Amino acid sequence: MSVLFALLVSLDAANARGPGLPNVMVLATGGTIAGTGSSSTTVVGYTAATVGIDTLLNAVPELKTVANVKGEQVFQIASENMNNDYWLKLAKRVNTLLAQDDVDGIVITHGTDTIEETSYFLDLVVKSKKPVVIVGAMRPSTAISADGPINLFNAVILAGSEEAVGKGVLVALNDQINAAREVTKNNTSTADTFRTPELGFLGYMQGNKPYFYRQSTRRHTADSEFDVSNLDTLPQVDIVYGYANMNRVAVDAFVAAGAKGIVHAGVGDGSLARPAVEPALDEARKKGVVIVRSSRVGNGIVARNGEAKDDEHDFVVSDTLNPQKARILLMLALTKTSDTKEIQRMFYTY
Ligand code: DGL
């Protein structure tokens, strides 16, 4: 290699890393943050997942002042279309990148509709303590006061921060930092939609810095026992929603369709309608389908042997996980075991 070429290569490497700036990868998957509307006042009825990663990054030149940022378009979807294939592709890419010494943290831009599910899935399968921050927007990139650029700027700072190391997968929008396990979308359209009801935010972004005030007590990321690196599919797990005057049709239909697990989003403390639903769940259990009692209420502990005799029925309870999060943990649990005592341990661990 000539001396001049060697000099150019080393200069490029130096520029690439920046003096002391963290190396942050931004993986784009679609959503409103990449959405466009017909005018600057279109904040509903826009098209999600139309703007590519390079445009997203170029719209925030300030990113260069806080990190060495590289972008990658992993896929481009409205997140209501998220599925297991996308999840496995994203998880494997995240783990490959985090294993690299030249990657300090990852930001994932994502539709807000299923951020709470993707974040918890990754919280259970990312095999690193390095920060992974999921970010979205509630207004499309073309709108007045689009929230995407500032959310992305804050997410990159957070993903490159020492403070975020070991905190698990984080969801950061609207200057607020949420943990993947509990975060949920609380409003269909407002910018402050992501909350952690009752248990609260982990902290805030303020003045281009993260401030943490608590962290999750549950196992996640590098401490997780789940590994999807060799999986190409995930077990089918479905959710049955509870309500007054409920019938058994949905339970029977999911069993007939081959569900390996069913999460029952019961009224109250995970209550089961009798005689309509409990016998259907019993029959499903006897066919080998694992049943988890969760609650549509959204907060609080679903007590084991409270509203149903779980020991007798061989049911599992979801602890405080809402139905959509319980579905993810049950799906990953079923990649390791069908033993309900082991699965119940997992629900008290993660
Ligand atoms: N289609 C919805 C999604 O991609 C738009 C919501 C959003 O991203 O804020 O999740």
Short mmCIF file of N, CA and C in Angstrom, two decimals, residues 29 36 40 44 51 61 102 124 129-130 140 185-186 193 221 224-225 228 234 250 274 308 313-315 319 349:
data_model
loop_
_atom_site.label_atom_id
_atom_site.label_comp_id
_atom_site.label_asym_id
_atom_site.label_seq_id
_atom_site.Cartn_x
_atom_site.Cartn_y
_atom_site.Cartn_z
N THR A 29 -37.22 1.05 9.76
CA THR A 29 -38.21 0.00 9.44
C THR A 29 -39.51 0.58 8.90
N THR A 36 -45.34 10.56 4.86
CA THR A 36 -45.53 11.83 4.15
C THR A 36 -47.02 12.10 3.98
N SER A 40 -48.62 20.28 4.60
CA SER A 40 -47.94 20.43 5.90
C SER A 40 -48.93 20.37 7.07
N VAL A 44 -53.34 13.40 9.93
CA VAL A 44 -53.99 12.09 9.87
C VAL A 44 -54.27 11.84 8.39
N VAL A 51 -40.51 7.40 3.35
CA VAL A 51 -39.23 8.11 3.29
C VAL A 51 -38.11 7.16 3.71
N PRO A 61 -29.15 17.21 10.21
CA PRO A 61 -27.68 17.32 10.11
C PRO A 61 -26.99 17.44 11.48
N ASP A 102 -17.07 -1.67 16.54
CA ASP A 102 -17.25 -0.28 16.05
C ASP A 102 -18.71 0.16 16.10
N LEU A 124 -36.17 -9.10 24.96
CA LEU A 124 -36.02 -10.51 25.36
C LEU A 124 -35.00 -11.27 24.52
N LYS A 129 -25.49 -5.63 26.23
CA LYS A 129 -25.86 -4.56 27.17
C LYS A 129 -25.82 -3.20 26.48
N LYS A 130 -25.32 -3.17 25.22
CA LYS A 130 -25.23 -1.89 24.53
C LYS A 130 -26.65 -1.33 24.33
N PRO A 140 -46.27 12.96 10.57
CA PRO A 140 -45.41 12.60 9.44
C PRO A 140 -44.32 13.64 9.19
N LYS A 185 -48.84 2.31 24.13
CA LYS A 185 -49.41 3.48 23.45
C LYS A 185 -50.73 3.82 24.12
N ASN A 186 -50.87 5.08 24.58
CA ASN A 186 -52.04 5.43 25.40
C ASN A 186 -53.03 6.32 24.68
N THR A 193 -48.13 10.11 23.47
CA THR A 193 -48.91 8.88 23.60
C THR A 193 -48.21 7.76 24.38
N THR A 221 -32.36 -8.46 27.78
CA THR A 221 -31.20 -8.38 26.85
C THR A 221 -30.11 -9.40 27.21
N SER A 224 -30.99 -12.41 29.20
CA SER A 224 -32.15 -13.20 28.81
C SER A 224 -31.75 -14.61 28.38
N GLU A 225 -32.61 -15.58 28.63
CA GLU A 225 -32.33 -16.96 28.24
C GLU A 225 -32.84 -17.27 26.82
N VAL A 228 -32.84 -16.23 19.41
CA VAL A 228 -33.51 -16.49 18.14
C VAL A 228 -32.53 -16.65 16.99
N LEU A 234 -41.47 -18.63 14.54
CA LEU A 234 -41.82 -18.56 15.97
C LEU A 234 -43.18 -19.20 16.16
N ALA A 250 -63.93 -17.84 19.53
CA ALA A 250 -62.55 -17.43 19.21
C ALA A 250 -61.55 -18.45 19.73
N ARG A 274 -67.81 -18.12 32.60
CA ARG A 274 -68.27 -19.49 32.80
C ARG A 274 -69.78 -19.51 32.58
N ALA A 308 -59.33 -17.75 38.89
CA ALA A 308 -59.49 -19.11 38.33
C ALA A 308 -58.54 -20.04 39.08
N HIS A 313 -56.36 -26.08 36.56
CA HIS A 313 -56.51 -25.99 35.09
C HIS A 313 -55.19 -26.12 34.34
N ASP A 314 -54.08 -25.98 35.13
CA ASP A 314 -52.74 -25.93 34.52
C ASP A 314 -52.60 -24.72 33.60
N PHE A 315 -53.13 -23.58 34.09
CA PHE A 315 -52.98 -22.31 33.36
C PHE A 315 -51.76 -21.55 33.90
N ASP A 319 -48.74 -12.18 35.29
CA ASP A 319 -48.16 -11.21 36.23
C ASP A 319 -48.67 -9.83 35.83
N THR A 349 -40.09 -13.79 35.89
CA THR A 349 -38.68 -13.41 35.75
C THR A 349 -38.48 -12.24 34.79
#
